[in-house]
XYZ file of C-alpha atoms in Angstrom:
326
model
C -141.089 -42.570 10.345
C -142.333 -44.112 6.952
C -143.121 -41.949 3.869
C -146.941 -42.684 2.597
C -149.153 -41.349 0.247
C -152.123 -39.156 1.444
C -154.417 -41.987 0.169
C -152.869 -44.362 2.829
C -153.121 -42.391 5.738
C -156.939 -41.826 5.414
C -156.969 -45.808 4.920
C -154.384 -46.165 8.066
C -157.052 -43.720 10.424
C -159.869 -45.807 9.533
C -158.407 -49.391 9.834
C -156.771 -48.789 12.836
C -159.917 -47.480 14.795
C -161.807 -50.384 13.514
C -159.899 -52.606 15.235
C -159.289 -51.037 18.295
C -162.961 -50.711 18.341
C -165.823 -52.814 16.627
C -168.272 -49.512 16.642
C -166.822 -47.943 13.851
C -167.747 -48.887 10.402
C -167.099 -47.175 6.858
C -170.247 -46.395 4.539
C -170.625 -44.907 1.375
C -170.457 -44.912 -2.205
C -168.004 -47.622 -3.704
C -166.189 -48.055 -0.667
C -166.250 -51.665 -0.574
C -166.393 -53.293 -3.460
C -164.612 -51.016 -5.558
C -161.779 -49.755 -2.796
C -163.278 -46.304 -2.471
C -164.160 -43.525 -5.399
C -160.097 -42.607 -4.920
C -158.486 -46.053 -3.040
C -158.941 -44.437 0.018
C -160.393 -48.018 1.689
C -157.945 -50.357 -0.244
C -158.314 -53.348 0.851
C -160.572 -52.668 3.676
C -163.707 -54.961 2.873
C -161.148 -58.243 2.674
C -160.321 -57.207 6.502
C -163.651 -55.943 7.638
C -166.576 -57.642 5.706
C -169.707 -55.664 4.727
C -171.185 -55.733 7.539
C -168.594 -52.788 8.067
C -167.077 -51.295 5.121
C -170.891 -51.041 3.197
C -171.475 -50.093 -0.171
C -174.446 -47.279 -0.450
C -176.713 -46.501 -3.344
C -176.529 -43.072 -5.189
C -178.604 -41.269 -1.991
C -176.373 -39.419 -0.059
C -179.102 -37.994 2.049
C -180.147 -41.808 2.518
C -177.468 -42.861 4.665
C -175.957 -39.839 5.680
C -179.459 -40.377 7.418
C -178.950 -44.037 8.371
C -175.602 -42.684 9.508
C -176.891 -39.815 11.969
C -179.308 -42.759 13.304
C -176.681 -45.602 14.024
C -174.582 -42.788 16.200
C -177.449 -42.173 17.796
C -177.797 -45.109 18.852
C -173.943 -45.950 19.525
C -172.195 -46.662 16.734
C -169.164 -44.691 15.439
C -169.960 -44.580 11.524
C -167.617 -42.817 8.956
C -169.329 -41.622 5.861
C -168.439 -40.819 2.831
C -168.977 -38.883 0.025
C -167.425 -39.120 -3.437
C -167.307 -35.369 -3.313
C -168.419 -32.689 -0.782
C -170.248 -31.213 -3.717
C -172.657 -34.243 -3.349
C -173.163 -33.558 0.467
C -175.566 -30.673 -0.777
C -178.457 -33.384 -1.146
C -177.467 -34.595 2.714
C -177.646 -31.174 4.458
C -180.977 -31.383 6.227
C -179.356 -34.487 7.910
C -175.649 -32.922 8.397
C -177.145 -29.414 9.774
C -180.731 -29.949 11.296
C -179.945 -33.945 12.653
C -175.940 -34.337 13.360
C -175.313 -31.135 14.134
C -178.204 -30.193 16.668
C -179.381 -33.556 18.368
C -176.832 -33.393 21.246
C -178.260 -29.536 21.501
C -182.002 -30.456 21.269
C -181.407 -33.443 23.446
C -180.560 -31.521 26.252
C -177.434 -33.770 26.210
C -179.532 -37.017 26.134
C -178.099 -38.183 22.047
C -174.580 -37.872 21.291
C -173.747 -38.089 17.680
C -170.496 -39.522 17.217
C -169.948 -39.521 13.254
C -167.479 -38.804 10.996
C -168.429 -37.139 6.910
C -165.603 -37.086 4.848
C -164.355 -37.148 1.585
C -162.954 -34.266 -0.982
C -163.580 -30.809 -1.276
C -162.835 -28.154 -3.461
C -161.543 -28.315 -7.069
C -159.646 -30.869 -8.472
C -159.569 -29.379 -12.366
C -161.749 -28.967 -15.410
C -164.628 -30.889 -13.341
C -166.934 -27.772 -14.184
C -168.515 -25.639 -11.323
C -171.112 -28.074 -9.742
C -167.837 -30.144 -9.069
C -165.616 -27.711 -7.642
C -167.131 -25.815 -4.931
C -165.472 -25.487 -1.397
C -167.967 -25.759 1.215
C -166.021 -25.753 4.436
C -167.202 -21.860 5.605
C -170.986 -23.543 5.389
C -170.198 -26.464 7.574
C -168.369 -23.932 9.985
C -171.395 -22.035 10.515
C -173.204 -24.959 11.768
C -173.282 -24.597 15.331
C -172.488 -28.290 16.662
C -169.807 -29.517 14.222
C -167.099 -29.242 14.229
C -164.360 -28.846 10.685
C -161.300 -30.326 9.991
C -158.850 -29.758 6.430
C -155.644 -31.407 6.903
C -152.946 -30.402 4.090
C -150.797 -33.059 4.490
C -150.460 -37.103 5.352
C -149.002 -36.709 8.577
C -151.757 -34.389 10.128
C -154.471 -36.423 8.038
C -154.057 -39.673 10.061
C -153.606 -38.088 12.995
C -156.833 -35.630 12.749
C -158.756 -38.418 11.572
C -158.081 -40.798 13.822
C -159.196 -38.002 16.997
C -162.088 -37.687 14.429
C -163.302 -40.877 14.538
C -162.700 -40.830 18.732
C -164.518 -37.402 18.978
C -168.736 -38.034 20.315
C -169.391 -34.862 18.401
C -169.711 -34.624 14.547
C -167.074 -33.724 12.183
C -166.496 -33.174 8.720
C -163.443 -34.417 7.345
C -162.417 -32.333 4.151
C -160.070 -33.742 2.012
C -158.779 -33.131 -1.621
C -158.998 -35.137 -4.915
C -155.524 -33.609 -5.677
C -153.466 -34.935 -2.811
C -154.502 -37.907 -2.688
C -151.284 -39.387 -4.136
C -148.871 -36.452 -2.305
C -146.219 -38.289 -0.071
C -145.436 -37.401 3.338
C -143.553 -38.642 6.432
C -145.920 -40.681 9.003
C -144.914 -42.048 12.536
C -144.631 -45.632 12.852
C -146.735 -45.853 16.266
C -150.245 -44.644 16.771
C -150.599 -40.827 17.241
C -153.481 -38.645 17.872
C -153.716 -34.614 16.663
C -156.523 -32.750 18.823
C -158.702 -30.986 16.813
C -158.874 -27.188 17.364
C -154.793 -26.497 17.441
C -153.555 -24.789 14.326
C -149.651 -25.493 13.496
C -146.826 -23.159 12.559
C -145.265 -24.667 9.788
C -142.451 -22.279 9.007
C -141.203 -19.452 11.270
C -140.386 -15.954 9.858
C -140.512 -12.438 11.583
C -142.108 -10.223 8.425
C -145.629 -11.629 7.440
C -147.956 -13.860 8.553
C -149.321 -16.100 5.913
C -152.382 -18.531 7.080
C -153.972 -21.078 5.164
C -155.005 -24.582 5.302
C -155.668 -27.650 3.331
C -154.396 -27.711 -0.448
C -153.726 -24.095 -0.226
C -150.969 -24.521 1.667
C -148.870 -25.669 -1.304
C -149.390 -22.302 -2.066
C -148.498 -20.577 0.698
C -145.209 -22.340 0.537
C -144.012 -21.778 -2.622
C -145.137 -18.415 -2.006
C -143.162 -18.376 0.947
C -140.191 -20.030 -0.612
C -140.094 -16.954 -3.725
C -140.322 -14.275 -0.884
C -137.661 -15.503 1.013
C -135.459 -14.942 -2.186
C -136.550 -11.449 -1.993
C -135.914 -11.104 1.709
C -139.326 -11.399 3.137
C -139.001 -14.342 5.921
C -142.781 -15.327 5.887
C -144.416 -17.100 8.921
C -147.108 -20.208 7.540
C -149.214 -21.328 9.613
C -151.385 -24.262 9.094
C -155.403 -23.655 10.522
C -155.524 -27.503 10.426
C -159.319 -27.470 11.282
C -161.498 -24.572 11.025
C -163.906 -25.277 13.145
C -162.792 -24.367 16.097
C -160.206 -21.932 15.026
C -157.131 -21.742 16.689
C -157.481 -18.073 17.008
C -154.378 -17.838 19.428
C -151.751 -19.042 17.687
C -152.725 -17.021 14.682
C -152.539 -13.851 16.974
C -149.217 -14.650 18.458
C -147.878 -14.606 14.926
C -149.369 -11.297 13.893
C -148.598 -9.713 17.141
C -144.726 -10.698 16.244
C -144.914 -9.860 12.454
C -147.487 -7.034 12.258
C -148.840 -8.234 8.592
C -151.004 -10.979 8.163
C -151.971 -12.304 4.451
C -155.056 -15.304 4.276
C -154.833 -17.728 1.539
C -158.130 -20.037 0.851
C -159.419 -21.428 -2.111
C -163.434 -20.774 -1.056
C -165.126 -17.625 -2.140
C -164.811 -14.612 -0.476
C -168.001 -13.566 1.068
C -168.741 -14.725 4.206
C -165.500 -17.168 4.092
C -163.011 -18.503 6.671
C -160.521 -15.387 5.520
C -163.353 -13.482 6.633
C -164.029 -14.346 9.977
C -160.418 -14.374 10.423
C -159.029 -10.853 9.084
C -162.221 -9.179 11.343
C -160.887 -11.369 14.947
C -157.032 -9.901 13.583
C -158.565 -6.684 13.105
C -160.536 -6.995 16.630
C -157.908 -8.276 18.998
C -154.329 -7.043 17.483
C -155.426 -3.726 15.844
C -152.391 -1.926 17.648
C -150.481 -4.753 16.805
C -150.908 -4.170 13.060
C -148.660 -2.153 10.311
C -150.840 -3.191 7.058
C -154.518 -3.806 6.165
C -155.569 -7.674 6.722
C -155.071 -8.945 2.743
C -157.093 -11.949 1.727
C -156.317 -14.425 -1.174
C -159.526 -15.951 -2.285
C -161.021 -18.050 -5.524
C -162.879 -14.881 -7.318
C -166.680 -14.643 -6.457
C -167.881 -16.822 -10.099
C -168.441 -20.292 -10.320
C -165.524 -22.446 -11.329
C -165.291 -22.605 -14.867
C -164.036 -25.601 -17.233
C -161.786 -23.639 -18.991
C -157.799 -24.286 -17.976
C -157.225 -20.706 -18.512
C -160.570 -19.758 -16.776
C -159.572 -21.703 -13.524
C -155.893 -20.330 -13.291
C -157.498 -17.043 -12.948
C -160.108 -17.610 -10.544
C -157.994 -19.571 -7.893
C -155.393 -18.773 -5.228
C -152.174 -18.981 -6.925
C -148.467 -18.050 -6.260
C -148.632 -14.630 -7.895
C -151.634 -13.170 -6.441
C -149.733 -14.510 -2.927
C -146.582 -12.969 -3.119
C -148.659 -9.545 -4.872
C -150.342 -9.599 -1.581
C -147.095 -9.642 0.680
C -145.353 -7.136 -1.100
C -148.669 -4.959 -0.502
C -148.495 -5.379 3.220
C -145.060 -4.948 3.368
C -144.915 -1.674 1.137
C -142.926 -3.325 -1.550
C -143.318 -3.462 -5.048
């Protein structure tokens, strides 16, 4: 094992399926010349060239375009965007081209591309810089949704990414981009679809994914002080859900807390605490409890964005309401 930063395992994925094969190529703005909006493709043009690590104009719905077309036709691009908050302009090609050619092709076009880049807030970068879109993209039949929280499951989701001949959007975050984590030496692959459990406990179920799950762990870590053994598991990608493994740990704990940093209506948390609710009713000893960002856009204010987000205190408030303590 070897201890990288987050930064470096995005760069690892990408480099290493470019070699082992000659279709995939990195596109997007300042990922060549300037080693990526966040040094996410260090050093990648010297190795590459520009015929495959290409520097884009400000057009996101340009060669997100360009992109869906060279997949078409069968190359493996990787696009990304400085933000998902710019991705709004590329939508008509993420949801009515990537998403529903292999559909409308009657299985004639596969579209083998990956989006990705950072989602979410990263700070006082004011509302139109700070919105989590990962719920939209999962209700696009036809891709599929990935938000790893760590290095380790980064790599190896984006590397089975990049592999998959369907198209997925890779969510990362601005604020872990520097966050250290242990990576294999060898090459691994994560499928997508398969949630983890990162911490067994027998009281609560805590789920989350992607930089929420700092959260849920130092929410975790203050319960256990008080007693209350929480179970976290990691979603991993959200699109598919790993439904099961989220069941097997509610069936065993009989409380079940969400933590995600999107809005509430119509979010992940959502769909989640209703297919709890559906499937392991009887199984239940507490309301489904949600932690979401409050339904307002993200202000710039420090003290503005401490109360809007998921944080530690609304967390553990949550448990102790599902577990009838005060």
């Amino acid at each position: 094992m070897k201890e990288i930063q987050f930064r470096d395992a995005i760069k690892e994925a990408m480099s290493e399926e470019m070699r082992r094969d000659e279709t995939v190529f990195l596109m997007g703005e300042e990922v060549a010349e300037y080693n990526g909006a966040y040094k996410a493709s260090q050093g990648m043009l010297d190795e590459f060239g520009p015929k495959r690590v290409i520097d884009t104009p400000i057009s996101e719905l340009g060669f997100s375009g360009l992109g869906v077309g060279a997949a078409m036709n069968g190359l493996r691009p990787i696009i990304e965007f400085m933000t998902f908050n710019f991705s709004l302009v590329a939508m008509d090609q993420l949801v009515n081209s990537s998403a529903k050619m292999r559909a409308m092709s009657g299985g004639q076009y596969t579209v083998p591309i990956v989006f990705r880049g950072p989602t979410g807030n990263a700070g006082q970068l004011g509302a139109t810089h700070s919105s989590n879109f990962e719920n939209w993209f999962a209700n696009t039949p036809g891709l599929k949704v990935v938000v790893p929280s760590n290095p380790h499951d980064a790599k190896g989701l984006l590397k089975a990414a990049i592999r998959d001949d369907n198209p997925v959007i890779f969510m990362e975050s601005e604020v872990m981009y520097g966050d250290k984590g242990e990576v294999p030496e060898g090459e691994y692959l994560l499928p997508l679809g398969i949630a983890e459990v990162k911490r067994k406990g027998d009281d609560v179920t805590l789920v989350s994914f992607g930089k929420m799950m700092k959260i849920a762990f130092e929410a975790a870590d203050q319960l256990a002080k008080d007693g209350i053994m929480a179970e976290v598991i990691d979603l991993r990608t959200v699109k598919p859900i790993d439904y099961k493994t989220v069941l097997e740990s509610v069936k065993k704990t009989n409380r079940c807390v969400i933590v995600e940093e999107a809005n509430p209506v119509a979010s992940i948390s959502t769909d989640l605490a209703f297919t709890i609710q559906r499937h392991a009713f009887d199984y239940l000893d507490a309301p489904v409890l949600r932690v979401n960002s409050m339904d307002i856009p993200l202000s710039y204010s420090p003290a503005y964005i401490e109360a809007t987000l998921p944080n530690v205190k609304r967390t553990i408030e949550a448990v102790k309401s599902v577990t009838y303590q005060k």
